[in-house]
CSV table of C-alpha atoms in Angstrom, one decimal:
chain,number,residue,atom,x,y,z
A,29,MET,CA,-92.4,-198.4,23.6
A,30,MET,CA,-91.9,-194.7,22.8
A,31,LEU,CA,-88.7,-193.1,23.9
A,32,PRO,CA,-88.8,-191.0,27.0
A,33,LYS,CA,-89.2,-187.3,26.5
A,34,PHE,CA,-86.6,-184.9,27.8
A,35,ASP,CA,-86.9,-181.5,29.6
A,36,ILE,CA,-84.9,-178.5,28.6
A,37,LEU,CA,-85.9,-176.3,31.6
A,38,THR,CA,-85.0,-176.9,35.2
A,39,ILE,CA,-87.7,-177.0,37.8
A,40,GLU,CA,-86.5,-173.6,39.0
A,41,GLN,CA,-86.8,-172.1,35.5
A,42,VAL,CA,-90.3,-173.5,35.1
A,43,ASP,CA,-91.4,-172.0,38.4
A,44,LYS,CA,-89.8,-168.6,37.6
A,45,ILE,CA,-91.5,-168.4,34.2
A,46,HIS,CA,-94.8,-169.6,35.6
A,47,LYS,CA,-94.8,-166.9,38.3
A,48,ASN,CA,-93.8,-164.3,35.7
A,49,SER,CA,-96.8,-165.3,33.5
A,50,MET,CA,-99.1,-165.1,36.5
A,51,LYS,CA,-97.8,-161.7,37.3
A,52,ILE,CA,-98.5,-160.6,33.7
A,53,LEU,CA,-102.0,-161.9,33.9
A,54,ASN,CA,-102.7,-160.3,37.2
A,55,GLU,CA,-101.0,-156.9,36.8
A,56,ILE,CA,-101.1,-156.2,33.1
A,57,GLY,CA,-104.1,-158.3,32.0
A,58,VAL,CA,-105.4,-159.5,28.6
A,59,GLU,CA,-107.7,-157.8,26.2
A,60,PHE,CA,-110.7,-159.7,25.0
A,61,SER,CA,-112.6,-157.8,22.2
A,62,TYR,CA,-115.8,-159.8,22.5
A,63,ASP,CA,-118.6,-158.7,24.9
A,64,PRO,CA,-120.0,-162.1,25.7
A,65,VAL,CA,-116.5,-163.2,26.9
A,66,ILE,CA,-116.3,-160.1,29.2
A,67,GLU,CA,-119.6,-161.1,30.8
A,68,ILE,CA,-118.3,-164.6,31.4
A,69,PHE,CA,-115.2,-163.3,33.2
A,70,LYS,CA,-117.3,-160.9,35.3
A,71,LYS,CA,-119.6,-163.7,36.4
A,72,HIS,CA,-116.5,-165.6,37.5
A,73,GLY,CA,-115.3,-162.7,39.6
A,74,GLN,CA,-112.4,-161.5,37.6
A,75,ARG,CA,-111.5,-157.8,37.6
A,76,VAL,CA,-112.6,-156.2,34.3
A,77,GLU,CA,-111.8,-152.7,33.0
A,78,GLY,CA,-113.4,-152.2,29.6
A,79,HIS,CA,-112.3,-155.1,27.6
A,80,ARG,CA,-109.2,-155.9,29.7
A,81,VAL,CA,-109.4,-158.7,32.1
A,82,TYR,CA,-107.0,-159.0,35.1
A,83,PHE,CA,-106.7,-162.6,36.3
A,84,ASP,CA,-106.5,-163.9,39.8
A,85,PRO,CA,-103.6,-166.4,39.7
A,86,GLU,CA,-105.3,-168.9,41.9
A,87,PHE,CA,-108.4,-168.7,39.7
A,88,VAL,CA,-106.3,-169.4,36.6
A,89,GLU,CA,-104.6,-172.4,38.2
A,90,ASN,CA,-108.0,-173.8,39.4
A,91,MET,CA,-109.6,-173.5,35.9
A,92,VAL,CA,-106.6,-175.0,34.1
A,93,GLU,CA,-106.8,-178.0,36.3
A,94,LYS,CA,-110.3,-178.7,34.9
A,95,ALA,CA,-108.9,-179.4,31.4
A,96,PRO,CA,-108.3,-183.1,30.7
A,97,SER,CA,-104.8,-184.4,30.5
A,98,GLN,CA,-105.7,-186.3,27.3
A,99,PHE,CA,-108.7,-186.9,25.1
A,100,THR,CA,-109.8,-188.9,22.1
A,101,LEU,CA,-110.7,-187.4,18.7
A,102,HIS,CA,-113.2,-189.7,16.9
A,103,ALA,CA,-112.9,-190.2,13.1
A,104,ARG,CA,-115.6,-191.5,10.9
A,105,ASN,CA,-113.4,-194.6,10.6
A,106,PRO,CA,-112.8,-195.7,14.2
A,107,GLU,CA,-109.4,-197.2,13.1
A,108,HIS,CA,-108.2,-193.6,12.7
A,109,ASN,CA,-109.4,-192.4,16.2
A,110,LEU,CA,-106.6,-190.4,17.8
A,111,VAL,CA,-105.6,-190.0,21.5
A,112,CYS,CA,-104.2,-186.6,22.1
A,113,GLY,CA,-102.0,-186.4,25.2
A,114,GLY,CA,-99.7,-188.7,27.1
A,115,GLU,CA,-97.0,-190.4,25.0
A,116,ASN,CA,-99.0,-190.0,21.8
A,117,ILE,CA,-98.0,-187.9,18.8
A,118,ILE,CA,-100.2,-186.7,16.0
A,119,TYR,CA,-98.8,-185.5,12.7
A,120,MET,CA,-100.7,-183.4,10.1
A,121,PRO,CA,-100.0,-181.2,7.1
A,122,GLY,CA,-99.3,-177.5,7.0
A,123,TYR,CA,-101.9,-174.9,7.8
A,124,GLY,CA,-103.1,-171.6,6.4
A,125,ALA,CA,-100.7,-170.9,3.5
A,126,PRO,CA,-102.1,-168.6,0.8
A,127,PHE,CA,-99.6,-169.6,-1.9
A,128,VAL,CA,-98.3,-172.7,-3.6
A,129,TYR,CA,-94.6,-172.9,-4.7
A,130,GLU,CA,-94.0,-175.3,-7.5
A,131,ALA,CA,-90.9,-177.3,-8.3
A,132,ASP,CA,-89.8,-175.0,-11.1
A,133,GLY,CA,-89.9,-172.0,-8.7
A,134,LEU,CA,-93.4,-170.7,-9.8
A,135,LYS,CA,-95.3,-168.9,-7.1
A,136,ARG,CA,-99.1,-168.9,-7.4
A,137,ASP,CA,-102.3,-168.5,-5.4
A,138,ALA,CA,-103.6,-171.6,-3.7
A,139,THR,CA,-106.8,-173.1,-5.1
A,140,MET,CA,-109.5,-175.5,-4.0
A,141,ASP,CA,-107.9,-178.1,-6.3
A,142,ASP,CA,-104.7,-177.7,-4.3
A,143,TYR,CA,-106.7,-178.0,-1.1
A,144,ASN,CA,-108.3,-181.3,-2.2
A,145,ASN,CA,-104.9,-182.6,-3.4
A,146,PHE,CA,-103.2,-182.0,0.0
A,147,VAL,CA,-106.0,-183.6,1.9
A,148,LYS,CA,-105.7,-186.6,-0.4
A,149,LEU,CA,-101.9,-186.7,0.2
A,150,ALA,CA,-102.5,-186.7,3.9
A,151,GLY,CA,-105.2,-189.3,3.6
A,152,ALA,CA,-102.8,-191.6,1.7
A,153,SER,CA,-99.9,-191.0,4.0
A,154,LYS,CA,-98.9,-193.6,6.6
A,155,ASN,CA,-97.2,-190.9,8.6
A,156,MET,CA,-99.9,-188.2,8.7
A,157,HIS,CA,-102.4,-189.2,11.4
A,158,MET,CA,-105.0,-186.6,10.4
A,159,THR,CA,-105.7,-184.4,7.4
A,160,GLY,CA,-105.3,-181.2,9.3
A,161,GLY,CA,-107.3,-178.0,8.9
A,162,THR,CA,-106.8,-175.1,6.5
A,163,VAL,CA,-104.1,-176.9,4.5
A,164,VAL,CA,-104.0,-173.9,2.1
A,165,GLU,CA,-106.3,-170.9,1.6
A,166,PRO,CA,-108.3,-171.6,-1.5
A,167,THR,CA,-108.5,-168.1,-3.0
A,168,ASP,CA,-110.8,-169.2,-5.8
A,169,VAL,CA,-113.7,-169.8,-3.3
A,170,GLU,CA,-115.7,-166.9,-1.8
A,171,ASP,CA,-114.5,-166.1,1.7
A,172,GLU,CA,-118.1,-166.4,3.0
A,173,ILE,CA,-118.4,-170.1,2.1
A,174,ARG,CA,-114.8,-171.2,2.0
A,175,HIS,CA,-115.0,-172.9,5.4
A,176,LEU,CA,-117.9,-175.1,4.1
A,177,GLU,CA,-116.0,-176.3,1.1
A,178,MET,CA,-112.8,-176.9,3.2
A,179,ALA,CA,-114.7,-179.0,5.8
A,180,TYR,CA,-116.4,-181.0,3.0
A,181,SER,CA,-113.0,-181.7,1.4
A,182,HIS,CA,-111.8,-183.4,4.6
A,183,ILE,CA,-115.1,-185.3,4.9
A,184,ILE,CA,-115.2,-186.7,1.4
A,185,ASN,CA,-111.5,-187.2,0.7
A,186,SER,CA,-110.5,-189.1,3.8
A,187,ASP,CA,-111.9,-190.9,6.8
A,188,LYS,CA,-109.3,-189.5,9.2
A,189,CYS,CA,-109.8,-186.8,11.8
A,190,PHE,CA,-109.7,-183.2,10.7
A,191,MET,CA,-109.8,-179.6,12.0
A,192,GLY,CA,-112.7,-177.2,11.7
A,193,SER,CA,-113.0,-173.5,11.2
A,194,SER,CA,-112.5,-171.1,14.1
A,195,SER,CA,-113.1,-167.9,12.2
A,196,GLY,CA,-116.0,-166.6,14.1
A,197,TYR,CA,-119.0,-168.1,16.0
A,198,GLU,CA,-121.1,-168.8,12.9
A,199,HIS,CA,-118.3,-170.4,10.8
A,200,ALA,CA,-117.3,-172.5,13.8
A,201,LYS,CA,-120.9,-173.6,14.3
A,202,ASP,CA,-121.1,-174.6,10.6
A,203,SER,CA,-118.1,-176.9,11.0
A,204,ILE,CA,-119.5,-178.4,14.1
A,205,GLU,CA,-123.0,-179.0,12.5
A,206,MET,CA,-121.4,-180.7,9.5
A,207,THR,CA,-119.3,-182.9,11.7
A,208,ALA,CA,-122.4,-183.8,13.7
A,209,LEU,CA,-124.2,-184.9,10.5
A,210,LEU,CA,-121.1,-187.0,9.6
A,211,HIS,CA,-121.2,-188.8,13.0
A,212,GLY,CA,-124.9,-189.2,13.5
A,213,GLY,CA,-125.9,-186.1,15.6
A,214,MET,CA,-124.9,-183.4,18.0
A,215,ASP,CA,-125.4,-185.6,21.0
A,216,VAL,CA,-122.9,-188.1,19.6
A,217,ILE,CA,-120.1,-185.7,19.1
A,218,LYS,CA,-120.8,-184.0,22.5
A,219,GLU,CA,-120.2,-187.4,24.0
A,220,LYS,CA,-117.3,-188.3,21.6
A,221,PRO,CA,-115.5,-185.2,20.4
A,222,ALA,CA,-114.8,-185.4,16.7
A,223,LEU,CA,-113.5,-182.0,15.8
A,224,ILE,CA,-110.7,-179.7,16.8
A,225,CYS,CA,-109.9,-176.2,15.9
A,226,LEU,CA,-107.0,-173.6,16.2
A,227,ILE,CA,-107.5,-170.6,18.4
A,228,ASN,CA,-104.8,-168.0,18.1
A,229,SER,CA,-104.2,-165.0,20.4
A,230,VAL,CA,-103.1,-161.7,19.0
A,231,THR,CA,-99.7,-161.1,20.6
A,232,PRO,CA,-99.1,-159.2,22.8
A,233,LEU,CA,-101.9,-160.0,25.2
A,234,LYS,CA,-105.1,-159.9,23.1
A,235,TYR,CA,-107.8,-162.1,21.7
A,236,ASP,CA,-110.0,-160.8,18.9
A,237,ASP,CA,-113.7,-161.3,18.4
A,238,ARG,CA,-113.3,-163.8,15.5
A,239,MET,CA,-111.2,-166.2,17.5
A,240,LEU,CA,-113.2,-165.7,20.7
A,241,GLY,CA,-116.4,-166.5,18.8
A,242,GLY,CA,-114.9,-169.7,17.5
A,243,LEU,CA,-113.6,-170.6,21.0
A,244,MET,CA,-117.1,-170.2,22.5
A,245,ALA,CA,-118.7,-172.4,19.8
A,246,TYR,CA,-116.3,-175.2,20.3
A,247,ALA,CA,-116.4,-175.0,24.1
A,248,GLU,CA,-120.2,-175.0,24.2
A,249,THR,CA,-120.4,-178.2,22.3
A,250,GLY,CA,-117.4,-179.9,24.0
A,251,GLN,CA,-115.2,-180.0,20.9
A,252,ALA,CA,-111.5,-179.7,21.2
A,253,MET,CA,-109.3,-176.7,20.5
A,254,VAL,CA,-105.7,-175.8,20.3
A,255,ILE,CA,-105.1,-172.5,22.1
A,256,ALA,CA,-101.9,-171.0,20.7
A,257,SER,CA,-99.7,-168.0,20.9
A,258,LEU,CA,-97.3,-166.8,18.3
A,259,VAL,CA,-94.8,-164.5,19.9
A,260,MET,CA,-92.3,-163.0,17.4
A,261,SER,CA,-89.4,-162.5,19.8
A,262,GLY,CA,-88.0,-159.1,19.1
A,263,SER,CA,-91.1,-157.5,17.6
A,264,THR,CA,-94.4,-158.7,19.1
A,265,GLY,CA,-92.6,-160.0,22.2
A,266,PRO,CA,-89.4,-159.4,24.2
A,267,ALA,CA,-86.1,-160.3,22.6
A,268,THR,CA,-85.2,-162.4,25.6
A,269,MET,CA,-86.3,-166.1,25.3
A,270,ALA,CA,-87.5,-166.2,28.9
A,271,GLY,CA,-89.5,-163.0,28.5
A,272,ALA,CA,-91.1,-164.2,25.2
A,273,LEU,CA,-91.9,-167.6,26.8
A,274,SER,CA,-93.5,-165.9,29.8
A,275,LEU,CA,-95.7,-163.8,27.4
A,276,GLN,CA,-96.7,-166.8,25.4
A,277,ASN,CA,-97.5,-168.8,28.5
A,278,ALA,CA,-99.8,-166.0,29.8
A,279,GLU,CA,-101.7,-165.8,26.6
A,280,VAL,CA,-102.3,-169.5,26.3
A,281,LEU,CA,-103.3,-169.8,30.0
A,282,ALA,CA,-105.8,-167.0,29.5
A,283,GLY,CA,-107.4,-168.9,26.6
A,284,ILE,CA,-107.5,-172.2,28.4
A,285,THR,CA,-109.1,-170.5,31.4
A,286,LEU,CA,-111.8,-169.0,29.2
A,287,ALA,CA,-112.6,-172.4,27.7
A,288,GLN,CA,-113.0,-174.0,31.1
A,289,CYS,CA,-115.2,-171.1,32.3
A,290,ILE,CA,-117.6,-171.8,29.4
A,291,ASN,CA,-117.6,-175.6,29.8
A,292,PRO,CA,-115.4,-177.2,32.4
A,293,GLY,CA,-113.7,-180.2,31.0
A,294,THR,CA,-113.5,-178.9,27.5
A,295,PRO,CA,-110.5,-180.6,25.7
A,296,VAL,CA,-107.8,-178.1,25.1
A,297,VAL,CA,-104.2,-178.3,23.7
A,298,TYR,CA,-101.5,-175.9,24.9
A,299,GLY,CA,-100.2,-174.4,21.6
A,300,SER,CA,-97.0,-172.7,20.7
A,301,THR,CA,-95.9,-171.2,17.3
A,302,SER,CA,-93.5,-168.7,18.9
A,303,ALA,CA,-90.2,-168.0,17.1
A,304,VAL,CA,-88.0,-165.0,16.5
A,305,THR,CA,-88.0,-161.9,14.3
A,306,ASP,CA,-85.2,-161.7,11.7
A,307,MET,CA,-83.9,-158.4,12.7
A,308,SER,CA,-82.3,-157.7,9.3
A,309,THR,CA,-85.7,-157.9,7.5
A,310,GLY,CA,-88.3,-157.6,10.3
A,311,SER,CA,-90.0,-160.8,9.1
A,312,LEU,CA,-90.9,-163.9,11.1
A,313,SER,CA,-88.3,-166.7,11.1
A,314,ILE,CA,-89.4,-170.2,12.0
A,315,GLY,CA,-86.5,-172.5,10.8
A,316,ASN,CA,-84.2,-171.8,13.7
A,317,PRO,CA,-82.9,-173.2,17.0
A,318,GLU,CA,-84.9,-170.6,19.0
A,319,ASN,CA,-88.2,-172.0,17.5
A,320,ALA,CA,-87.0,-175.5,18.5
A,321,LEU,CA,-86.4,-174.2,22.0
A,322,PHE,CA,-89.8,-172.5,22.3
A,323,THR,CA,-91.4,-175.8,21.1
A,324,SER,CA,-89.5,-177.9,23.5
A,325,ALA,CA,-90.2,-175.6,26.4
A,326,SER,CA,-93.9,-175.5,25.5
A,327,ALA,CA,-94.1,-179.3,25.7
A,328,GLN,CA,-92.6,-179.1,29.2
A,329,PHE,CA,-95.0,-176.4,30.3
A,330,ALA,CA,-98.0,-178.4,28.9
A,331,ARG,CA,-96.8,-181.4,31.1
A,332,PHE,CA,-96.5,-178.9,34.0
A,333,TYR,CA,-100.1,-177.9,33.6
A,334,GLY,CA,-101.4,-181.4,32.8
A,335,VAL,CA,-102.6,-180.8,29.2
A,336,PRO,CA,-101.6,-181.9,25.8
A,337,CYS,CA,-99.2,-179.8,23.7
A,338,ARG,CA,-99.2,-178.5,20.2
A,339,GLY,CA,-95.9,-177.4,18.4
A,340,GLY,CA,-94.6,-176.7,15.0
A,341,GLY,CA,-93.4,-179.4,12.6
A,342,GLY,CA,-91.4,-179.3,9.4
A,343,LEU,CA,-90.8,-175.6,9.5
A,344,THR,CA,-88.4,-173.6,7.3
A,345,ASP,CA,-87.8,-170.2,6.0
A,346,SER,CA,-86.6,-171.6,2.6
A,347,LYS,CA,-88.5,-170.7,-0.5
A,348,THR,CA,-87.7,-174.0,-2.3
A,349,VAL,CA,-87.1,-177.6,-1.5
A,350,ASP,CA,-83.4,-177.4,-0.9
A,351,ALA,CA,-80.8,-178.3,1.8
A,352,GLN,CA,-82.0,-175.4,3.9
A,353,ALA,CA,-85.6,-176.7,3.9
A,354,GLY,CA,-84.3,-180.1,4.9
A,355,TYR,CA,-82.1,-179.3,7.8
A,356,GLU,CA,-84.4,-176.6,9.2
A,357,SER,CA,-87.5,-178.9,9.0
A,358,MET,CA,-85.7,-181.8,10.5
A,359,MET,CA,-84.4,-179.7,13.4
A,360,VAL,CA,-87.8,-178.3,14.4
A,361,LEU,CA,-89.8,-181.5,13.8
A,362,PHE,CA,-87.2,-183.6,15.7
A,363,ALA,CA,-87.3,-181.2,18.7
A,364,ALA,CA,-91.1,-181.3,18.8
A,365,SER,CA,-91.2,-185.1,18.6
A,366,THR,CA,-88.5,-185.9,21.2
A,367,THR,CA,-89.6,-183.4,23.8
A,368,GLY,CA,-93.2,-184.4,24.1
A,369,VAL,CA,-95.4,-182.4,21.6
A,370,ASN,CA,-98.6,-184.3,21.1
A,371,PHE,CA,-100.3,-182.4,18.3
A,372,VAL,CA,-97.9,-181.4,15.5
A,373,MET,CA,-99.2,-178.9,13.0
A,374,HIS,CA,-97.3,-178.0,9.8
A,375,THR,CA,-95.6,-181.4,9.8
A,376,ALA,CA,-95.5,-181.5,6.0
A,377,GLY,CA,-95.4,-179.0,3.1
A,378,ILE,CA,-94.6,-175.6,4.6
A,379,LEU,CA,-92.2,-173.2,3.0
A,380,GLN,CA,-91.2,-169.6,3.8
A,381,TYR,CA,-92.5,-169.1,7.4
A,382,TYR,CA,-96.0,-170.3,6.8
A,383,MET,CA,-96.5,-168.4,3.5
A,384,ALA,CA,-96.6,-171.3,1.1
A,385,MET,CA,-97.3,-175.0,0.6
A,386,SER,CA,-95.3,-177.2,-1.7
A,387,TYR,CA,-96.2,-180.6,-3.1
A,388,GLU,CA,-92.6,-181.6,-3.2
A,389,LYS,CA,-91.9,-180.3,0.3
A,390,PHE,CA,-94.9,-182.3,1.5
A,391,MET,CA,-93.3,-185.5,0.2
A,392,VAL,CA,-89.9,-184.7,1.7
A,393,ASP,CA,-91.5,-183.9,5.1
A,394,ASP,CA,-93.6,-187.0,5.0
A,395,GLU,CA,-90.3,-189.0,4.6
A,396,ILE,CA,-88.8,-187.1,7.6
A,397,ALA,CA,-91.9,-187.8,9.7
A,398,GLY,CA,-91.6,-191.5,8.9
A,399,MET,CA,-87.9,-191.4,9.9
A,400,ILE,CA,-88.7,-189.7,13.2
A,401,LEU,CA,-91.6,-192.0,14.0
A,402,ARG,CA,-89.2,-194.9,13.6
A,403,TYR,CA,-86.6,-193.2,15.8
A,404,LEU,CA,-89.2,-192.7,18.5
A,405,LYS,CA,-89.9,-196.4,18.7
A,406,GLY,CA,-86.4,-197.0,20.0
A,407,PHE,CA,-85.1,-200.5,20.7
A,408,ASP,CA,-87.3,-203.6,21.3
A,409,CYS,CA,-85.6,-205.8,23.8
A,410,ASP,CA,-88.7,-207.7,25.0
A,411,SER,CA,-88.0,-211.2,23.6
A,412,ASP,CA,-85.3,-213.7,23.0
A,413,GLU,CA,-85.8,-213.3,19.3
A,414,LYS,CA,-85.2,-209.6,19.5
A,415,MET,CA,-82.0,-210.2,21.5
A,416,ALA,CA,-81.0,-212.6,18.7
A,417,PHE,CA,-78.5,-214.7,20.7
A,418,ASP,CA,-79.4,-217.9,18.9
A,419,VAL,CA,-78.8,-216.5,15.4
A,420,ILE,CA,-75.6,-214.8,16.5
A,421,GLU,CA,-74.4,-218.2,17.9
A,422,LYS,CA,-75.4,-220.0,14.7
A,423,VAL,CA,-73.6,-217.6,12.4
A,424,GLY,CA,-70.5,-217.3,14.7
A,425,PRO,CA,-67.3,-215.4,14.0
A,426,GLY,CA,-66.7,-214.3,10.4
A,427,GLY,CA,-70.1,-215.2,9.1
A,428,HIS,CA,-73.0,-213.2,7.7
A,429,PHE,CA,-76.7,-212.8,8.4
A,430,LEU,CA,-78.1,-212.1,5.0
A,431,THR,CA,-79.5,-215.6,4.3
A,432,GLN,CA,-80.8,-216.3,7.8
A,433,LYS,CA,-84.6,-216.8,8.4
A,434,HIS,CA,-84.2,-214.4,11.4
A,435,THR,CA,-83.1,-211.6,9.1
A,436,ARG,CA,-86.0,-212.2,6.6
A,437,LYS,CA,-88.5,-212.2,9.4
A,438,ASN,CA,-87.3,-209.2,11.3
A,439,PHE,CA,-85.8,-206.6,8.9
A,440,LYS,CA,-89.2,-205.4,7.7
A,441,LEU,CA,-90.2,-204.9,11.3
A,442,GLU,CA,-87.1,-203.2,12.4
A,443,PHE,CA,-85.7,-201.2,9.5
A,444,PHE,CA,-87.2,-197.9,8.1
A,445,ARG,CA,-87.7,-198.2,4.4
A,446,PRO,CA,-87.7,-194.9,2.6
A,447,ALA,CA,-90.3,-194.0,0.0
A,448,LEU,CA,-88.3,-191.0,-1.4
A,449,SER,CA,-84.7,-191.2,-0.4
A,450,ASP,CA,-82.3,-192.7,-2.9
A,451,ARG,CA,-80.0,-195.5,-1.7
A,452,GLN,CA,-78.7,-196.8,-5.0
A,453,SER,CA,-75.1,-197.0,-6.0
A,454,PHE,CA,-73.8,-194.0,-8.0
A,455,ASP,CA,-74.1,-196.0,-11.2
A,456,GLY,CA,-77.7,-196.8,-10.4
A,457,TRP,CA,-78.6,-193.3,-9.5
A,458,SER,CA,-76.8,-191.7,-12.5
A,459,LYS,CA,-79.1,-193.5,-15.0
A,460,ASP,CA,-81.7,-190.8,-14.3
A,461,SER,CA,-79.7,-188.5,-12.0
A,462,LEU,CA,-82.8,-187.2,-10.2
A,463,ASP,CA,-82.4,-184.9,-7.2
A,464,THR,CA,-84.8,-184.9,-4.2
A,465,ASN,CA,-87.0,-182.2,-5.7
A,466,GLN,CA,-87.5,-184.2,-8.9
A,467,ARG,CA,-88.1,-187.5,-7.1
A,468,ALA,CA,-90.6,-185.8,-4.8
A,469,LYS,CA,-92.5,-184.3,-7.8
A,470,LEU,CA,-92.9,-187.8,-9.4
A,471,LYS,CA,-93.9,-189.3,-6.0
A,472,TRP,CA,-96.8,-186.9,-5.2
A,473,GLN,CA,-98.1,-187.3,-8.7
A,474,GLU,CA,-98.0,-191.0,-8.4
A,475,VAL,CA,-99.8,-190.9,-5.0
A,476,LEU,CA,-102.6,-188.7,-6.3
A,477,ALA,CA,-103.1,-190.8,-9.4
A,478,SER,CA,-103.5,-194.0,-7.4
A,479,TYR,CA,-105.4,-192.6,-4.3
A,480,VAL,CA,-109.1,-193.7,-3.9
A,481,PRO,CA,-110.9,-191.7,-1.2
A,482,PRO,CA,-112.8,-193.9,1.3
A,483,ALA,CA,-116.4,-194.3,0.5
A,484,LEU,CA,-118.9,-192.1,2.4
A,485,ASP,CA,-122.4,-193.3,3.1
A,486,PRO,CA,-124.5,-191.7,0.3
A,487,GLU,CA,-127.3,-190.7,2.7
A,488,VAL,CA,-124.9,-189.0,5.0
A,489,ASN,CA,-123.2,-187.3,2.1
A,490,GLU,CA,-126.6,-186.0,0.8
A,491,LYS,CA,-127.4,-184.5,4.2
A,492,ILE,CA,-124.0,-182.7,4.3
A,493,LEU,CA,-124.3,-181.4,0.8
A,494,THR,CA,-127.9,-180.2,1.5
A,495,TYR,CA,-126.5,-178.3,4.5
A,496,ILE,CA,-123.7,-176.8,2.5
A,497,GLU,CA,-126.2,-175.7,-0.2
A,498,GLU,CA,-128.6,-174.1,2.2
A,499,ARG,CA,-125.9,-172.3,4.3
A,500,SER,CA,-124.1,-171.1,1.1
A,501,LYS,CA,-127.3,-169.4,0.0
A,502,GLU,CA,-127.7,-167.7,3.4
A,503,LEU,CA,-124.1,-166.6,3.7
A,504,LEU,CA,-123.8,-165.2,0.2
A,505,LYS,CA,-126.9,-163.1,0.7
A,506,LYS,CA,-125.3,-161.3,3.7
């Protein structure tokens, strides 16, 4: 049984922020720079001036109620199907980083080889429940066809669930079409959603045409989407936490409302990536207690609105795999996991406020994720064997439990066994004297060397490759 989640806001605080968000939506409004969306809101009776929409609070509340409280994402291997919502938690790698930072401090552009490697690491991991989305930006692939290559990487290198492109209507449709080929047809995935994407607002109070096109494509086909806001408190949002949270909440509710206007019942996830601006540099800072607070509050608001929640994972501002990376990542991921976030992006690999991925950081974060998953299981008190009275009686005062059958039977079930952390004596450790960064480098190389991607039906693979080839020709002509 998973541990109960705790709230960080009082009922009065939730009500006050909710009402403030509704006032923002009603009196200030949100800009949508995509004409088809404006027509949708007009048809639903909302006040529209140019590209700005002013929402009726009751209308917003009614539309948000149409979103499901939980839903299932279907993988090509049914054993990897994921339920998003309720007490469930889904971990996945980092997302969107343009650079890779190596163990020796080298900074370089991310490539398609890196993309494939991170997908394989996620596929091999017992702690990553899905392979994520844009695990890095592969800069050696043309932007016009990058989304096709990225989707295929998830399809061929793992049989877990994955995320699709949301960068415009056409790219979103490509991801959906490829996923339909993988699962046996569009009718199949409309009935059993198999894809999820990330829709980001442009803070403050705006959605651009690229994100809106993606949102429409996913909503029309009943695929899931994370609707997220990144408020940089102090720059793109108020410096007060309550004000920034109100702004984030307004933006997310506007996006959820739109999705339900297009297709009532569309699976959505309330998303937060909000954090603070480092006022000495003007840059985003994500490895801080404020980020953890935003994440925790967002989980509570998602419960308030009856939808699943997305929050940040192993987040840090560090540029290398050091103590700062460890304590910041543990703080944010632990907060997300213990306050009820269901969909955890950036669980593993992120450095320097989303700017880079690191193989070594991936392995460290994967270890942290395993530790937290064990913590969340709590205590099992459901049987006499777990209460262990008989073996305590047998050993008695002054004895030990090392040689007991009860110990041999239960320690593998109860104890977390690290894959990366060193628990040797000092003498044992000093033979090689490897630090965490060095051990992590050896570990990811070992995992990739031994990983065998799950086989994909050759006929299905051929259909997908043909689709990629035809679409690539079309897109590169434009």
